[in-house]
Short mmCIF file of C-alpha atoms and ligand atoms in Angstrom, two decimals:
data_model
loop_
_atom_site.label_atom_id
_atom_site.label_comp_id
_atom_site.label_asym_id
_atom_site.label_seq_id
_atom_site.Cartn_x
_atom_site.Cartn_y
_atom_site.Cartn_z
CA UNK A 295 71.68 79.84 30.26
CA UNK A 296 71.37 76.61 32.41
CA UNK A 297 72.17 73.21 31.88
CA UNK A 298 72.21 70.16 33.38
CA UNK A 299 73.75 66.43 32.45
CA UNK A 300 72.26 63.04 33.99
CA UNK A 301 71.75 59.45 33.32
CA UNK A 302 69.36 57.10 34.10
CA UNK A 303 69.27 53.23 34.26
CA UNK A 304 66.70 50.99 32.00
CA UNK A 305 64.31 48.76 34.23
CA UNK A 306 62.76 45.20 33.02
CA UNK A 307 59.69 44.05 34.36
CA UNK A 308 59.28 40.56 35.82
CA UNK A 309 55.57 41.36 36.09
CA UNK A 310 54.67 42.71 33.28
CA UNK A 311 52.59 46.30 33.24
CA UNK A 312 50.46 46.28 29.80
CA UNK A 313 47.11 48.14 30.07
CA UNK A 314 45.88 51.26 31.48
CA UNK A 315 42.88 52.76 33.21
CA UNK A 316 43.32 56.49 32.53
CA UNK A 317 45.51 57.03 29.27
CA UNK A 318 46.03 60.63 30.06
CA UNK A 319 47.82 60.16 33.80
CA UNK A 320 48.94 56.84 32.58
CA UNK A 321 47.38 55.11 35.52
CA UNK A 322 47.82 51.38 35.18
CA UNK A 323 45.42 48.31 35.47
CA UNK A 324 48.27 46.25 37.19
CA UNK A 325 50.41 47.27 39.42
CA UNK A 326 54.00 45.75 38.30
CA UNK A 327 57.74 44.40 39.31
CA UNK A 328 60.77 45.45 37.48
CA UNK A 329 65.10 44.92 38.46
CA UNK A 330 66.66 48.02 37.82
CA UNK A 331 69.79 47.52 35.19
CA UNK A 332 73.44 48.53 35.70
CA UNK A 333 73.60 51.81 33.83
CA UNK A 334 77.54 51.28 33.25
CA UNK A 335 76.07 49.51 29.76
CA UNK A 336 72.18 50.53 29.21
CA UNK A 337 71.48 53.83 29.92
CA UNK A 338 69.88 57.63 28.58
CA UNK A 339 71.79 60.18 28.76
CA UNK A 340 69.69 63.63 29.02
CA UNK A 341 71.34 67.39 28.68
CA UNK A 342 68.50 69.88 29.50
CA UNK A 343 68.99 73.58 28.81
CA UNK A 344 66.58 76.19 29.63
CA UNK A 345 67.27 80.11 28.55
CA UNK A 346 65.37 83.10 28.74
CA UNK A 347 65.97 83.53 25.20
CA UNK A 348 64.89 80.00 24.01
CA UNK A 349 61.83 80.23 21.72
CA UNK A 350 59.95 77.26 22.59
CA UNK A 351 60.77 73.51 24.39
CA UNK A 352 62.54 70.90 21.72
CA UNK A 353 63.95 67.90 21.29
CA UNK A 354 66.59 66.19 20.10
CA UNK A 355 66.49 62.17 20.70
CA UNK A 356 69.77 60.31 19.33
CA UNK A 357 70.91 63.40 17.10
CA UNK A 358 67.82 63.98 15.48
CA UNK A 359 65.32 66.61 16.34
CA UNK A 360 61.99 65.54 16.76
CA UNK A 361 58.55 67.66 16.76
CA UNK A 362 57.00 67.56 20.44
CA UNK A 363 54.43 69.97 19.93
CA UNK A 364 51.72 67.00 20.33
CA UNK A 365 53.69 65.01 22.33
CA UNK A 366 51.67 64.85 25.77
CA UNK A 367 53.55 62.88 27.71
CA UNK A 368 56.60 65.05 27.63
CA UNK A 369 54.57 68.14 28.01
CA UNK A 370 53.18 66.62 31.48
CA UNK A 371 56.92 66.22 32.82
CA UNK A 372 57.34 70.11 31.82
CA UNK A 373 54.19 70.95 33.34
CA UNK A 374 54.82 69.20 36.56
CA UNK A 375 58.20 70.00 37.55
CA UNK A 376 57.58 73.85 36.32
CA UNK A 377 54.62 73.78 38.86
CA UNK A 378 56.91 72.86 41.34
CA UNK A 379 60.18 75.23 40.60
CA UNK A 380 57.31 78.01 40.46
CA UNK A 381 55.81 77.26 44.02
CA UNK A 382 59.53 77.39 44.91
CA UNK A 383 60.21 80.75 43.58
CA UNK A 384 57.23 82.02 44.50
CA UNK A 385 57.67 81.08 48.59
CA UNK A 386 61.95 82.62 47.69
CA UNK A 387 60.14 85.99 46.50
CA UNK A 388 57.48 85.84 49.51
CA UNK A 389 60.62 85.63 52.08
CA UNK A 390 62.56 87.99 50.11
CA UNK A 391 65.46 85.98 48.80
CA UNK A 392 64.00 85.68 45.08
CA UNK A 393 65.69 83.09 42.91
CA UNK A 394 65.82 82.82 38.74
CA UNK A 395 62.55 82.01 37.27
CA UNK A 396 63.54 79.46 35.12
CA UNK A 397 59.90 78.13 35.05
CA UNK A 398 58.89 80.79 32.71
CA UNK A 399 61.43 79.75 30.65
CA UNK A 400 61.72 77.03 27.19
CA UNK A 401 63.87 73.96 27.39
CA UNK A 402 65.73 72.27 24.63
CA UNK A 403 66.42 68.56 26.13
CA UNK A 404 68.94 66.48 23.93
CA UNK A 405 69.08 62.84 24.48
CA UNK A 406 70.96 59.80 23.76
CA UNK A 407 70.38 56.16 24.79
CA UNK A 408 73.43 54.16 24.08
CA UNK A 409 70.66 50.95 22.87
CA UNK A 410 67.99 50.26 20.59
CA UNK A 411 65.02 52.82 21.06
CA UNK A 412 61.88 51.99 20.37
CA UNK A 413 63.16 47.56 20.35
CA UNK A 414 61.20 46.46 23.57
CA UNK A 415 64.64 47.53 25.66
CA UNK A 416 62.67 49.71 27.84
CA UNK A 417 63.99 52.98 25.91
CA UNK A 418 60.79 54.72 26.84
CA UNK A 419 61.87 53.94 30.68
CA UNK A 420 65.09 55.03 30.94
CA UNK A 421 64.64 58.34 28.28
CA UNK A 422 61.78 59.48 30.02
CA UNK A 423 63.54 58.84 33.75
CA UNK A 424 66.09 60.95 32.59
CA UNK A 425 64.24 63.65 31.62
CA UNK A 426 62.48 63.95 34.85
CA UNK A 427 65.59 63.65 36.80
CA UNK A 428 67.05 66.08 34.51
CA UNK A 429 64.29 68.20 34.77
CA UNK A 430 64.70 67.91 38.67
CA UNK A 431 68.30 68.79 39.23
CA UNK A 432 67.75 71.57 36.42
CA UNK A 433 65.00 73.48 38.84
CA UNK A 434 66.91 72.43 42.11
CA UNK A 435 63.69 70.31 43.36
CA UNK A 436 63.91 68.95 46.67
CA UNK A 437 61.03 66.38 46.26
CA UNK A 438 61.57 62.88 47.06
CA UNK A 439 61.97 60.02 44.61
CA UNK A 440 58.56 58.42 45.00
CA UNK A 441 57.13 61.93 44.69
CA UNK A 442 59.03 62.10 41.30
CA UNK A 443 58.31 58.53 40.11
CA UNK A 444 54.59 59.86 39.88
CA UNK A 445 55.66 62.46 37.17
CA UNK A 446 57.64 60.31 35.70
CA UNK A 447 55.05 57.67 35.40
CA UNK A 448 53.22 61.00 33.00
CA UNK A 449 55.79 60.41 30.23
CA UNK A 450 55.43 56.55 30.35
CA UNK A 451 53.97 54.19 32.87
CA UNK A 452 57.53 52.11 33.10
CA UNK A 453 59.71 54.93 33.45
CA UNK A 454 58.11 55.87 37.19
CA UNK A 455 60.39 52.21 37.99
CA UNK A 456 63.72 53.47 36.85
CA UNK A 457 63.90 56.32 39.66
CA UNK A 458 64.95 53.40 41.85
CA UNK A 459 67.63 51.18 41.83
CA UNK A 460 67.72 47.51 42.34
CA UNK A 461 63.81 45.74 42.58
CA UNK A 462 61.17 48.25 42.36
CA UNK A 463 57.42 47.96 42.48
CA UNK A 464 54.92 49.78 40.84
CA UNK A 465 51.76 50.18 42.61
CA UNK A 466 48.67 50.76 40.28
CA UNK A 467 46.75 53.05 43.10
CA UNK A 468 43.19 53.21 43.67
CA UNK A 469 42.63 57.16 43.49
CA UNK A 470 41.41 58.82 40.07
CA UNK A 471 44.07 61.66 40.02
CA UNK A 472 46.78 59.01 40.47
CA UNK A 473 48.25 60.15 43.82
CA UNK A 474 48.71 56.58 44.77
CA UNK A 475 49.78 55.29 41.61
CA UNK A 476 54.06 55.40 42.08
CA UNK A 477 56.94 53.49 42.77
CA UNK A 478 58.49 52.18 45.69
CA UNK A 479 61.31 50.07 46.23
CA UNK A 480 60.97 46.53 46.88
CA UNK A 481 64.93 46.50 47.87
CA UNK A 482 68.00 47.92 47.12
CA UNK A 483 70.76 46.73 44.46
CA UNK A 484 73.05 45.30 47.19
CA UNK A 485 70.05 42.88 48.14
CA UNK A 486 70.70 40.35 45.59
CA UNK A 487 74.06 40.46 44.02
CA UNK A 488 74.22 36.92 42.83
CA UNK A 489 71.38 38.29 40.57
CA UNK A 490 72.46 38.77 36.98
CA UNK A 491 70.92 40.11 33.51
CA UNK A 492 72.00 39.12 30.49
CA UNK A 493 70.26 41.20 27.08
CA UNK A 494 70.22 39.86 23.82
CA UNK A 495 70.06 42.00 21.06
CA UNK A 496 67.79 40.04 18.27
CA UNK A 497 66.99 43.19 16.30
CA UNK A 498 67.51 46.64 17.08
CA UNK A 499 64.66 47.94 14.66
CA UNK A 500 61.67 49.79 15.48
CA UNK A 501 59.21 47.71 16.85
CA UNK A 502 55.63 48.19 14.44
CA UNK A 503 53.30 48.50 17.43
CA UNK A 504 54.47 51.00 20.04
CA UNK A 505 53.67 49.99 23.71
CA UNK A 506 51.17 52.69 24.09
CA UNK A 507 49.33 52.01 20.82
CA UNK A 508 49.12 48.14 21.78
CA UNK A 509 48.01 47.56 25.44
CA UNK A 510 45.47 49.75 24.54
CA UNK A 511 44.56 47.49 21.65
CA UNK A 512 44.86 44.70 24.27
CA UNK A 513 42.61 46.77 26.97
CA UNK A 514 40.22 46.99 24.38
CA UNK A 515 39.40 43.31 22.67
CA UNK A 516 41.35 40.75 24.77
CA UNK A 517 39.19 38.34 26.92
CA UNK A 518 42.02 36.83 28.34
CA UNK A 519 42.75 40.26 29.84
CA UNK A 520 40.28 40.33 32.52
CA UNK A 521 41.51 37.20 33.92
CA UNK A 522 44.94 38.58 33.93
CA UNK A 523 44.06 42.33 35.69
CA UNK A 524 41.97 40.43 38.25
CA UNK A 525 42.97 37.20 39.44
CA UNK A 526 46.70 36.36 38.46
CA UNK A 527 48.44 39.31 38.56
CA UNK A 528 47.26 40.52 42.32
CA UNK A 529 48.27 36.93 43.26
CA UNK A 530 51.44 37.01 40.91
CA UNK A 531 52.71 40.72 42.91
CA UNK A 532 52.62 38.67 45.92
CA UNK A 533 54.80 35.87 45.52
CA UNK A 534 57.12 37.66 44.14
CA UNK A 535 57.50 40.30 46.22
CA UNK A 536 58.43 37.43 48.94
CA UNK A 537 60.71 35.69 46.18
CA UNK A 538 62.72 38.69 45.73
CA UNK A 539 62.89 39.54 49.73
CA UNK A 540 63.40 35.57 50.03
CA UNK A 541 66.36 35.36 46.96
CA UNK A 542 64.36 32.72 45.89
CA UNK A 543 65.26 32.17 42.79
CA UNK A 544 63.13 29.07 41.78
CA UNK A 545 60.11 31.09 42.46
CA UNK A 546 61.50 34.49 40.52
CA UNK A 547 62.43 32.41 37.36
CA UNK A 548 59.52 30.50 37.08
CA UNK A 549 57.09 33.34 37.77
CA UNK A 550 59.09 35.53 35.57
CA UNK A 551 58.75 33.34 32.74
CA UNK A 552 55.25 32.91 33.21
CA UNK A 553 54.82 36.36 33.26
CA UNK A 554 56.28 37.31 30.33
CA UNK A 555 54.16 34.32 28.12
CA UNK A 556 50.86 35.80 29.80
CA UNK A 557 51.75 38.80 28.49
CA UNK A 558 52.69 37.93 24.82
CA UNK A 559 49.84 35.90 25.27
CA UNK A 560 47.77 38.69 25.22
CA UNK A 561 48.82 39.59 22.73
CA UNK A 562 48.29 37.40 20.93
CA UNK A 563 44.61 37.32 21.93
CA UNK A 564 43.97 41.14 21.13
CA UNK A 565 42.54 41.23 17.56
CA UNK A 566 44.29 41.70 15.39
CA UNK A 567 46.97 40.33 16.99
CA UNK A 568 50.16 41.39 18.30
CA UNK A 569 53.24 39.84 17.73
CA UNK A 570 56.52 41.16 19.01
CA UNK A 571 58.27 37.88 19.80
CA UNK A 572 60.46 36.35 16.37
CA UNK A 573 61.75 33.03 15.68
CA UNK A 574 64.83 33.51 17.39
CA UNK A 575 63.06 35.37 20.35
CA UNK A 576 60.94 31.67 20.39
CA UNK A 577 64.27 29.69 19.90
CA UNK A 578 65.97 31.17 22.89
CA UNK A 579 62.84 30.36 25.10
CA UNK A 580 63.30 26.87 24.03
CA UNK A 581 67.19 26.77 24.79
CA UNK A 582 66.84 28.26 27.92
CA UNK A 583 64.04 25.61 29.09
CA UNK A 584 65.97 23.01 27.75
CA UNK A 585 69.32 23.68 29.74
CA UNK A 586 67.09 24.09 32.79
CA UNK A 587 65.92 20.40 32.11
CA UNK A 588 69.97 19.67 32.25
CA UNK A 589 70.15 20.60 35.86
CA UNK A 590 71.26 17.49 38.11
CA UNK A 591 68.92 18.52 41.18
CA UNK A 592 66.00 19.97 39.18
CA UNK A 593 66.20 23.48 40.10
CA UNK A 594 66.04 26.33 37.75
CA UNK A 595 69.18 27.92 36.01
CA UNK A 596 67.98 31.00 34.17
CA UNK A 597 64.58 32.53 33.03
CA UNK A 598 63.84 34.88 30.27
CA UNK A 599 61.48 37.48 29.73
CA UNK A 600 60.29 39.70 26.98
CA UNK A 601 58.91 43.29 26.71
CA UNK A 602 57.46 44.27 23.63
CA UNK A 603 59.84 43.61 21.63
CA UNK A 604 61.57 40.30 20.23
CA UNK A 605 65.20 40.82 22.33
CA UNK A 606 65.62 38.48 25.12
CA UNK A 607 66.84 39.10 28.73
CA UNK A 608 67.79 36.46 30.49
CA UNK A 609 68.06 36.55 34.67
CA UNK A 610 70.21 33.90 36.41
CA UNK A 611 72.59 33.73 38.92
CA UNK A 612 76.08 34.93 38.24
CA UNK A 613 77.60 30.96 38.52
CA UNK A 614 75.51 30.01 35.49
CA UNK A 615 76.35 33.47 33.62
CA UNK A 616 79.84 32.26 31.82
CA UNK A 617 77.62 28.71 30.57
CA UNK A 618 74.93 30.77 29.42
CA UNK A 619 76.31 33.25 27.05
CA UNK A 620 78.52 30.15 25.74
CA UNK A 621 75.28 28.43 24.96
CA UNK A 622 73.24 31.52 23.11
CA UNK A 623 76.83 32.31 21.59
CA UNK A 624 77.28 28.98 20.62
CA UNK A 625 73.48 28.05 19.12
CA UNK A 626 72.99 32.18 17.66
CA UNK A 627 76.38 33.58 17.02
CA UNK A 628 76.71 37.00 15.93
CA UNK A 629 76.62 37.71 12.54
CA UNK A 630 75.40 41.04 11.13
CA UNK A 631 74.58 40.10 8.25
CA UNK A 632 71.52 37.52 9.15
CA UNK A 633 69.25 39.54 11.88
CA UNK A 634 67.66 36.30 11.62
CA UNK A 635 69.88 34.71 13.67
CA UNK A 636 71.81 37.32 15.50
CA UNK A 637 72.08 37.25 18.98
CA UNK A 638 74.81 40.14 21.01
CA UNK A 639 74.91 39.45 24.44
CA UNK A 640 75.65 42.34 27.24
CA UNK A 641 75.95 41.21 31.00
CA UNK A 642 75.05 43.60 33.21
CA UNK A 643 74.27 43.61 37.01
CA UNK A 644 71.37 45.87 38.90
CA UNK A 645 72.32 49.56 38.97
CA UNK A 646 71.27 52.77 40.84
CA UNK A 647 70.00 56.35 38.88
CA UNK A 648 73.41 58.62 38.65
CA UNK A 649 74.24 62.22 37.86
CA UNK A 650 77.17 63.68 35.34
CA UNK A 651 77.08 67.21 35.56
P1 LIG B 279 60.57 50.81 24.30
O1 LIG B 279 60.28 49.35 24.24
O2 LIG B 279 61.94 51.10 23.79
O3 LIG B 279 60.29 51.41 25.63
P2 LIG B 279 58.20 52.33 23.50
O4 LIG B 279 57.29 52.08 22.35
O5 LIG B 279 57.64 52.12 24.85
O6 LIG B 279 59.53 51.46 23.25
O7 LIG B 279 58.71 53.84 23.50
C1 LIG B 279 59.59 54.34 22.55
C2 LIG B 279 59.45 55.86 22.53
O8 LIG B 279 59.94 56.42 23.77
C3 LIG B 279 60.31 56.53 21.47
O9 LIG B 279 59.67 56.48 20.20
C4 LIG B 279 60.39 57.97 22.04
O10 LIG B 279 59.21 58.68 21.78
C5 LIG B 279 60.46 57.71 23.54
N1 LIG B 279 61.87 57.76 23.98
C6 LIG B 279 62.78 56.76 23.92
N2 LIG B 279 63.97 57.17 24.41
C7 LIG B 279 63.82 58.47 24.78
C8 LIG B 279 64.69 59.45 25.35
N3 LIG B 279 65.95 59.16 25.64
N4 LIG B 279 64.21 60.69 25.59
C9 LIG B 279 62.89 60.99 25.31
N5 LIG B 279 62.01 60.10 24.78
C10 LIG B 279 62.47 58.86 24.50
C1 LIG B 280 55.99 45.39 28.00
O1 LIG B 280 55.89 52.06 29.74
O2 LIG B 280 56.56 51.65 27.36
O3 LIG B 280 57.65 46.91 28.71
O4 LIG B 280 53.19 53.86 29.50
O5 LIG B 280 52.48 53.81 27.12
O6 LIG B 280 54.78 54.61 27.72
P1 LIG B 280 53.63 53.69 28.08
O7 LIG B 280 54.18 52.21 27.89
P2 LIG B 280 55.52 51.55 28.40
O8 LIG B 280 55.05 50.01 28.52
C2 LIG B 280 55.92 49.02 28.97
C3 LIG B 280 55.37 47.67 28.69
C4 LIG B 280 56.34 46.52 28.95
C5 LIG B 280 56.18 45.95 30.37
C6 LIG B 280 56.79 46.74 31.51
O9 LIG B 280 57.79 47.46 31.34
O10 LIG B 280 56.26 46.59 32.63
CO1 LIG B 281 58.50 51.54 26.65
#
């Protein structure tokens, strides 16, 4: 038997992904822009074991085994890296230096993510990151990260981000079999230290619509969509692609924020609506425009953003960090017993992928 420990790092988009053109290769209609989070605090944690005598591929996600036989999207991250390891041993036998052919072989992959799964904390991004990276350093794959962000993007269209640390583009590609369609990094996590995320946990329950179930919903009846795919996101990847290179943190903030209300905008136009923002996801909105509108020389302190899911995370610069969390502590303080009003803050900085064998 073989097995093989990693971690990878959840990713949160500042331009939001949310529709696709090709639901089986998860091609995109946007391309995107996400910051890579610190995995010291967010992060999956994958163990993949593959055995001659294994039975069939499982898996067990937070302790609990769950039945993949229909799940797709995991089957295409077996199916591609297996394709790979078997070209590998295939050129090892040709040259006469045959190695194990673990791509005949079952996997059982167990996974933990040490956050809400399934909340709108990009669980599906990090989990399914992990597994191809697992998958990767399992079969000894030299292939390079952009090459594996495109079979990561086949178990869900936000994981192919988390391959990369720090700011990381994800271009939606023009070419049918997705070929194009992969990440690249924007910059690394040393660019913009004075950058800081801060997540607050609203709720950690299940969100009701997955992502998958409701873009397509969106893709489907939205009007305001098409205005979105073709005019202000192309414009939208732009300028902020020069505010990250710039630090430019006026233009990040107020394009993130507008980003993220397009988005639950939309989803609020698909019918029947969507709603994954709550009261308190609303509430925070409002605080954090309203200490903005405290700043002495107009400029922006902090911006938040949503994924689908009502838990906030808020990017500012470290100096405002400390007056932040006092704030959201101060008007949501924890209390367990009222999800209503519960707001648990985690700071955490922009992380690389990393490897615990
Ligand atoms: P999120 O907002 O958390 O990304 P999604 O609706 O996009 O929510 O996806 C949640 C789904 O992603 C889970 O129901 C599960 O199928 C899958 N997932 C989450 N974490 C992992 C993991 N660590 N390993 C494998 N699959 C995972
Ligand atoms: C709102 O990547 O979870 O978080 O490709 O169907 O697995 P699938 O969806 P998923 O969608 C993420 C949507 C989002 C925005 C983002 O991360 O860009
Ligand atoms: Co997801």
């Amino acid at each position: 038997m073989k097995a093989v420990t990693c971690t990878a790092p959840v990713n949160i988009a500042v331009i939001k992904y949310w529709g696709k053109r090709d639901t089986d290769l998860i091609l995109p209609t946007n391309s995107s822009i996400s910051v890579t989070l610190s995995q010291d605090i967010l992060h999956s944690k994958t163990t993949i074991s593959t055995s001659p005598e294994f039975s069939q591929d499982r898996l067990w996600l937070n302790g609990i085994e769950e039945d993949i036989t229909k799940n797709k999207r995991m089957h295409n991250c077996f199916r591609e890296t297996r394709a790979i390891r078997k070209e590998m041993e295939e050129k090892a036998e040709l040259a006469g230096s045959p190695i194990e052919k673990l791509s005949t072989y079952p996997v059982h992959v167990c996974s933990e993510n040490n956050f809400p799964t399934a909340a709108g904390l990009a669980s599906s991004a990090s989990g399914l990151a992990a597994l191809v990276y697992t998958l990767s350093q399992l079969y000894e794959l030299t292939i390079s990260t952009s090459e594996l962000s495109r079979i990561a993007r086949q178990g869900s269209g936000s994981a192919c981000r988390s391959l990369f640390g720090g700011f990381v583009a994800w271009e939606m590609g023009q070419k049918k079999d997705g070929s194009d369609s992969l990440a690249v990094q924007i910059a690394p996590e040393t660019h913009w230290p004075e950058l800081e995320a801060l997540i607050c946990v609203v709720s950690d329950a299940k969100k009701g619509t997955s992502s998958t179930a409701g873009m397509q919903s969106t893709i489907k009846t939205s009007p305001l969509m098409n205005e979105r795919i073709n005019h202000v996101v192309p414009a939208r990847m732009e300028q902020m692609t020069k505010a990250i290179l710039d630090k430019d943190f006026q233009s990040f903030a107020e394009l993130t924020m507008r980003d993220s209300n397009q988005f639950h905008a939309v989803c609020l136009d698909t019918y029947p609506p969507i709603f994954y923002l709550n009261d308190t996801s609303r509430a925070i909105m409002q605080l954090i425009h309203e200490y903005n509108a405290t700043s002495q020389d107009g400029k922006l302190k902090a911006a938040y953003t949503y994924d689908a899911g009502p838990n906030a995370v808020i990017y500012a610069p470290k100096e405002n960090m400390a007056e932040i969390i006092q704030l959201i502590g101060h008007y949501f303080p924890s209390n367990k017993e009222s999800t209503a009003f519960f707001a648990d803050p985690y700071q955490v900085v922009n992380g690389t992928l990393g490897q615990d064998f």
